[in-house]
mmCIF file of C-alpha atoms in Angstrom:
data_model
loop_
_atom_site.group_PDB
_atom_site.id
_atom_site.type_symbol
_atom_site.label_atom_id
_atom_site.label_comp_id
_atom_site.label_asym_id
_atom_site.label_seq_id
_atom_site.Cartn_x
_atom_site.Cartn_y
_atom_site.Cartn_z
ATOM 1 C CA MET A 779 -36.771 56.616 32.361
ATOM 2 C CA ARG A 780 -33.616 55.726 34.316
ATOM 3 C CA LEU A 781 -34.607 52.026 34.248
ATOM 4 C CA LEU A 782 -35.237 52.219 30.502
ATOM 5 C CA ILE A 783 -31.793 53.729 29.915
ATOM 6 C CA LEU A 784 -30.088 51.094 32.063
ATOM 7 C CA THR A 785 -31.948 48.286 30.271
ATOM 8 C CA THR A 786 -30.986 49.710 26.886
ATOM 9 C CA LEU A 787 -27.332 49.994 27.887
ATOM 10 C CA LEU A 788 -27.341 46.421 29.192
ATOM 11 C CA ALA A 789 -28.884 45.125 25.980
ATOM 12 C CA PHE A 790 -26.217 46.986 23.984
ATOM 13 C CA ARG A 791 -23.410 45.582 26.145
ATOM 14 C CA LEU A 792 -24.629 41.997 25.783
ATOM 15 C CA SER A 793 -25.681 42.138 22.144
ATOM 16 C CA PRO A 794 -23.795 39.746 19.815
ATOM 17 C CA ALA A 795 -23.646 42.557 17.258
ATOM 18 C CA ASN A 796 -21.374 44.471 19.637
ATOM 19 C CA ALA A 797 -19.260 41.481 20.649
ATOM 20 C CA GLN A 798 -15.795 40.799 19.310
ATOM 21 C CA THR A 799 -15.974 38.971 15.974
ATOM 22 C CA PRO A 800 -14.946 35.343 16.429
ATOM 23 C CA GLU A 801 -12.349 33.690 14.236
ATOM 24 C CA LEU A 802 -14.178 31.318 11.872
ATOM 25 C CA LEU A 803 -12.244 28.260 10.698
ATOM 26 C CA THR A 804 -12.998 24.872 9.191
ATOM 27 C CA TRP A 805 -10.890 21.984 10.445
ATOM 28 C CA GLN A 806 -10.598 18.727 8.545
ATOM 29 C CA ASP A 807 -10.896 15.445 10.434
ATOM 30 C CA SER A 808 -9.167 13.239 7.879
ATOM 31 C CA ALA A 809 -9.834 10.049 9.842
ATOM 32 C CA ARG A 810 -13.584 10.570 9.358
ATOM 33 C CA ASP A 811 -13.355 12.616 6.141
ATOM 34 C CA ARG A 812 -15.363 15.345 7.830
ATOM 35 C CA ASP A 813 -15.202 19.142 7.825
ATOM 36 C CA ILE A 814 -15.774 20.684 11.259
ATOM 37 C CA PRO A 815 -16.496 24.442 11.321
ATOM 38 C CA VAL A 816 -15.398 26.163 14.518
ATOM 39 C CA ALA A 817 -15.723 29.684 15.892
ATOM 40 C CA ILE A 818 -12.858 30.723 18.161
ATOM 41 C CA HIS A 819 -13.431 33.411 20.776
ATOM 42 C CA HIS A 820 -10.014 34.563 21.957
ATOM 43 C CA PRO A 821 -9.326 35.793 25.487
ATOM 44 C CA ALA A 822 -7.211 38.904 26.019
ATOM 45 C CA THR A 823 -4.237 36.703 26.916
ATOM 46 C CA GLY A 824 -4.092 33.382 25.091
ATOM 47 C CA LYS A 825 -0.984 31.822 26.601
ATOM 48 C CA GLY A 826 -1.887 29.523 29.459
ATOM 49 C CA ALA A 827 -5.626 30.108 29.037
ATOM 50 C CA PRO A 828 -8.008 27.306 30.026
ATOM 51 C CA ILE A 829 -10.106 25.826 27.230
ATOM 52 C CA VAL A 830 -13.887 25.798 26.804
ATOM 53 C CA ILE A 831 -15.533 23.763 24.041
ATOM 54 C CA PHE A 832 -19.102 24.876 23.346
ATOM 55 C CA SER A 833 -21.733 22.656 21.702
ATOM 56 C CA HIS A 834 -24.903 24.232 20.303
ATOM 57 C CA GLY A 835 -28.453 22.974 20.568
ATOM 58 C CA TYR A 836 -30.019 21.133 17.662
ATOM 59 C CA GLY A 837 -30.711 23.455 14.726
ATOM 60 C CA GLU A 838 -31.957 21.053 12.029
ATOM 61 C CA ASN A 839 -28.503 21.038 10.378
ATOM 62 C CA HIS A 840 -28.476 24.811 9.952
ATOM 63 C CA PRO A 841 -24.838 25.724 9.203
ATOM 64 C CA GLY A 842 -24.871 28.739 11.525
ATOM 65 C CA SER A 843 -26.022 26.966 14.678
ATOM 66 C CA TYR A 844 -22.603 27.279 16.316
ATOM 67 C CA LEU A 845 -22.827 31.080 16.096
ATOM 68 C CA GLN A 846 -26.095 31.372 18.028
ATOM 69 C CA TYR A 847 -24.496 31.674 21.479
ATOM 70 C CA ALA A 848 -22.202 34.625 20.829
ATOM 71 C CA TYR A 849 -23.224 36.512 23.974
ATOM 72 C CA LEU A 850 -22.173 33.598 26.217
ATOM 73 C CA CYS A 851 -19.044 32.547 24.309
ATOM 74 C CA GLU A 852 -17.737 36.126 24.271
ATOM 75 C CA ALA A 853 -18.441 36.562 27.977
ATOM 76 C CA ILE A 854 -16.561 33.349 28.779
ATOM 77 C CA ALA A 855 -13.632 34.513 26.622
ATOM 78 C CA ALA A 856 -13.676 37.878 28.391
ATOM 79 C CA ASN A 857 -13.475 35.886 31.627
ATOM 80 C CA GLY A 858 -10.146 34.458 30.426
ATOM 81 C CA SER A 859 -10.942 31.201 28.607
ATOM 82 C CA PHE A 860 -10.086 30.174 25.047
ATOM 83 C CA VAL A 861 -13.527 29.283 23.663
ATOM 84 C CA VAL A 862 -14.178 27.046 20.667
ATOM 85 C CA SER A 863 -17.781 26.780 19.476
ATOM 86 C CA VAL A 864 -18.213 23.676 17.304
ATOM 87 C CA GLN A 865 -20.684 23.191 14.440
ATOM 88 C CA HIS A 866 -21.819 19.618 15.014
ATOM 89 C CA GLU A 867 -24.293 19.091 12.163
ATOM 90 C CA ILE A 868 -23.756 19.957 8.529
ATOM 91 C CA PRO A 869 -26.437 20.113 5.796
ATOM 92 C CA THR A 870 -25.609 16.656 4.408
ATOM 93 C CA ASP A 871 -26.072 14.897 7.765
ATOM 94 C CA ASP A 872 -29.212 12.917 8.544
ATOM 95 C CA LEU A 873 -31.731 14.889 10.547
ATOM 96 C CA LEU A 874 -32.165 14.051 14.210
ATOM 97 C CA ASN A 875 -34.494 11.098 14.757
ATOM 98 C CA PHE A 876 -37.505 11.962 16.911
ATOM 99 C CA ASN A 877 -39.269 8.598 16.537
ATOM 100 C CA GLY A 878 -38.494 6.262 19.398
ATOM 101 C CA PRO A 879 -36.660 6.364 22.726
ATOM 102 C CA ALA A 880 -34.377 9.420 22.647
ATOM 103 C CA ARG A 881 -31.395 7.652 24.215
ATOM 104 C CA VAL A 882 -31.562 5.050 21.458
ATOM 105 C CA VAL A 883 -32.505 6.909 18.287
ATOM 106 C CA ARG A 884 -30.417 10.033 19.027
ATOM 107 C CA MET A 885 -27.305 8.192 20.173
ATOM 108 C CA PRO A 886 -25.660 8.217 16.695
ATOM 109 C CA ASN A 887 -25.970 12.019 16.676
ATOM 110 C CA TRP A 888 -24.509 12.289 20.184
ATOM 111 C CA GLU A 889 -21.694 9.889 19.374
ATOM 112 C CA ARG A 890 -20.769 11.948 16.310
ATOM 113 C CA GLY A 891 -20.808 15.050 18.503
ATOM 114 C CA ALA A 892 -18.569 13.377 21.080
ATOM 115 C CA ALA A 893 -16.194 12.376 18.261
ATOM 116 C CA ASN A 894 -16.162 16.016 17.098
ATOM 117 C CA ILE A 895 -15.267 17.141 20.624
ATOM 118 C CA HIS A 896 -12.492 14.530 20.846
ATOM 119 C CA PHE A 897 -11.065 15.703 17.524
ATOM 120 C CA VAL A 898 -11.208 19.365 18.561
ATOM 121 C CA ILE A 899 -9.336 18.615 21.796
ATOM 122 C CA ALA A 900 -6.576 16.902 19.814
ATOM 123 C CA GLU A 901 -6.500 19.679 17.221
ATOM 124 C CA LEU A 902 -6.170 22.320 19.919
ATOM 125 C CA GLN A 903 -3.136 20.517 21.320
ATOM 126 C CA ARG A 904 -1.564 20.564 17.860
ATOM 127 C CA ARG A 905 -2.466 24.126 16.879
ATOM 128 C CA TYR A 906 -2.323 25.909 20.240
ATOM 129 C CA PRO A 907 0.249 24.173 22.470
ATOM 130 C CA ASP A 908 0.515 27.218 24.772
ATOM 131 C CA LEU A 909 -3.036 26.824 26.084
ATOM 132 C CA ASP A 910 -3.732 25.117 29.420
ATOM 133 C CA HIS A 911 -4.641 21.650 28.157
ATOM 134 C CA ASP A 912 -4.989 20.367 31.712
ATOM 135 C CA HIS A 913 -8.078 22.538 32.193
ATOM 136 C CA ILE A 914 -10.712 21.759 29.559
ATOM 137 C CA SER A 915 -14.406 22.454 30.121
ATOM 138 C CA LEU A 916 -17.351 21.362 27.986
ATOM 139 C CA ILE A 917 -20.482 23.494 27.752
ATOM 140 C CA GLY A 918 -23.550 22.529 25.744
ATOM 141 C CA HIS A 919 -27.158 23.560 25.302
ATOM 142 C CA SER A 920 -29.935 20.985 24.902
ATOM 143 C CA ASN A 921 -28.757 18.381 22.350
ATOM 144 C CA GLY A 922 -25.234 19.802 22.617
ATOM 145 C CA GLY A 923 -25.433 19.242 26.350
ATOM 146 C CA ASP A 924 -26.330 15.602 25.744
ATOM 147 C CA MET A 925 -23.201 15.283 23.564
ATOM 148 C CA SER A 926 -21.073 16.921 26.248
ATOM 149 C CA VAL A 927 -22.403 14.626 28.972
ATOM 150 C CA LEU A 928 -21.823 11.591 26.744
ATOM 151 C CA TYR A 929 -18.204 12.690 26.312
ATOM 152 C CA SER A 930 -17.859 12.951 30.095
ATOM 153 C CA HIS A 931 -18.891 9.287 30.320
ATOM 154 C CA GLN A 932 -16.420 8.290 27.608
ATOM 155 C CA HIS A 933 -13.386 10.353 28.659
ATOM 156 C CA PRO A 934 -13.800 11.676 32.224
ATOM 157 C CA GLU A 935 -10.023 11.980 32.559
ATOM 158 C CA ARG A 936 -9.749 14.432 29.644
ATOM 159 C CA ILE A 937 -11.945 17.217 31.024
ATOM 160 C CA GLN A 938 -12.330 19.136 34.276
ATOM 161 C CA ASN A 939 -15.857 20.551 33.958
ATOM 162 C CA VAL A 940 -19.135 19.820 32.205
ATOM 163 C CA ILE A 941 -21.757 22.564 32.135
ATOM 164 C CA THR A 942 -25.099 21.936 30.485
ATOM 165 C CA LEU A 943 -27.815 24.410 29.600
ATOM 166 C CA ASP A 944 -30.984 22.358 29.997
ATOM 167 C CA HIS A 945 -29.887 19.122 28.333
ATOM 168 C CA ARG A 946 -32.758 16.680 28.781
ATOM 169 C CA ARG A 947 -31.847 13.162 27.680
ATOM 170 C CA MET A 948 -28.364 11.901 28.619
ATOM 171 C CA PRO A 949 -27.966 10.976 32.321
ATOM 172 C CA ILE A 950 -25.368 13.036 34.142
ATOM 173 C CA LEU A 951 -22.300 11.064 35.186
ATOM 174 C CA ARG A 952 -22.565 10.292 38.880
ATOM 175 C CA ASP A 953 -18.980 11.113 39.783
ATOM 176 C CA SER A 954 -16.948 14.013 41.088
ATOM 177 C CA GLN A 955 -14.582 13.985 38.095
ATOM 178 C CA PRO A 956 -15.314 15.903 35.990
ATOM 179 C CA ARG A 957 -17.214 18.526 37.974
ATOM 180 C CA THR A 958 -20.747 18.909 36.669
ATOM 181 C CA PHE A 959 -23.039 21.927 36.700
ATOM 182 C CA THR A 960 -26.414 22.059 34.993
ATOM 183 C CA LEU A 961 -28.794 24.989 34.505
ATOM 184 C CA ARG A 962 -32.417 23.948 34.147
ATOM 185 C CA SER A 963 -35.054 25.859 32.204
ATOM 186 C CA SER A 964 -38.366 27.081 33.575
ATOM 187 C CA ASP A 965 -40.484 25.107 31.092
ATOM 188 C CA GLN A 966 -38.879 21.810 30.002
ATOM 189 C CA PRO A 967 -38.445 18.801 32.322
ATOM 190 C CA ALA A 968 -35.561 16.374 31.992
ATOM 191 C CA ASP A 969 -36.143 12.714 31.239
ATOM 192 C CA PRO A 970 -36.090 10.278 34.173
ATOM 193 C CA GLU A 971 -32.615 9.618 35.659
ATOM 194 C CA VAL A 972 -30.996 12.517 33.771
ATOM 195 C CA LEU A 973 -30.591 14.600 36.910
ATOM 196 C CA PRO A 974 -29.016 13.271 40.098
ATOM 197 C CA THR A 975 -31.018 12.736 43.241
ATOM 198 C CA GLU A 976 -30.359 15.137 46.087
ATOM 199 C CA SER A 977 -28.112 12.569 47.788
ATOM 200 C CA GLU A 978 -26.215 11.818 44.558
ATOM 201 C CA ALA A 979 -25.661 15.518 43.924
ATOM 202 C CA LYS A 980 -24.332 15.980 47.440
ATOM 203 C CA GLU A 981 -22.070 12.916 47.254
ATOM 204 C CA HIS A 982 -20.469 13.899 43.938
ATOM 205 C CA GLY A 983 -20.603 17.676 44.178
ATOM 206 C CA ILE A 984 -22.985 17.988 41.215
ATOM 207 C CA ARG A 985 -24.684 21.379 41.069
ATOM 208 C CA VAL A 986 -28.214 21.751 39.717
ATOM 209 C CA VAL A 987 -29.721 25.242 39.392
ATOM 210 C CA PHE A 988 -33.310 25.848 38.296
ATOM 211 C CA LEU A 989 -33.890 29.145 36.485
ATOM 212 C CA LYS A 990 -37.274 30.637 37.354
ATOM 213 C CA ASP A 991 -37.919 32.703 34.225
ATOM 214 C CA THR A 992 -35.755 31.286 31.439
ATOM 215 C CA PRO A 993 -37.477 28.933 28.956
ATOM 216 C CA HIS A 994 -35.477 26.244 27.181
ATOM 217 C CA ASN A 995 -35.421 28.141 23.895
ATOM 218 C CA ASN A 996 -34.182 31.359 25.511
ATOM 219 C CA MET A 997 -30.691 30.195 26.352
ATOM 220 C CA ASP A 998 -29.104 31.078 23.004
ATOM 221 C CA ASN A 999 -28.986 34.587 21.482
ATOM 222 C CA ASP A 1000 -32.777 34.803 21.971
ATOM 223 C CA ALA A 1001 -32.171 35.334 25.697
ATOM 224 C CA ASP A 1002 -33.176 38.774 26.906
ATOM 225 C CA PRO A 1003 -30.680 40.984 28.798
ATOM 226 C CA ARG A 1004 -31.734 39.698 32.221
ATOM 227 C CA GLN A 1005 -31.547 36.065 31.131
ATOM 228 C CA ARG A 1006 -28.151 36.612 29.521
ATOM 229 C CA THR A 1007 -26.757 38.226 32.632
ATOM 230 C CA GLU A 1008 -28.031 35.414 34.857
ATOM 231 C CA ILE A 1009 -26.612 32.671 32.626
ATOM 232 C CA ILE A 1010 -23.280 34.446 32.187
ATOM 233 C CA ASP A 1011 -22.882 35.015 35.919
ATOM 234 C CA LEU A 1012 -23.707 31.410 36.806
ATOM 235 C CA VAL A 1013 -21.480 29.868 34.123
ATOM 236 C CA THR A 1014 -18.454 32.097 34.684
ATOM 237 C CA GLY A 1015 -18.877 31.830 38.429
ATOM 238 C CA PHE A 1016 -18.679 28.035 38.235
ATOM 239 C CA LEU A 1017 -15.655 28.180 35.924
ATOM 240 C CA ASN A 1018 -13.895 30.544 38.338
ATOM 241 C CA GLU A 1019 -14.337 28.277 41.367
#
């Protein structure tokens, strides 16, 4: 009975329904004539807060995909970061191409995502100048992780950390800047060369953690209380280092 009560309380504490409501905005990238919905999760103290830009996994252009990681975004905000969750696909976009080599056919989607991230970074500087723009972290699940890693290849000087939740296609940058941390699922392998070798990880300080009981599809709000706690602790612990 005591275990049941503790589990129920933990589920209540981590439930998105009980999290602070994010601020939902739509920003206009006039250079690309594109609307970019964002969900902002505010920390208790905004001035001087580091920035986290979150990229969701592929949701077949569902307009609410960027809201499916509320438990993690709110926990990161509670840890002191200004979190912006970005909606990367909109209903009028082409669906993700699954026919052919992933790094070829999905690259247009990843490049658009990287352009969204670049725009959001610039927009944050304009709208929120009091944030700590020298400490920007990217976090992404699955396809959103591939976008985040691509951005780290394109603009390594703009970000301090890249954290991926089981991205599977885009090879991690073999460098110590930005710092890279990747959580791997218990059921989905990465493509060849995505993850560093043991010697590469040691040389560049890249951290790879395999989760024993967390499937790929249980990293968003479908994660159970134990999985949520594990992911939150690992992500916030890395950000706090």
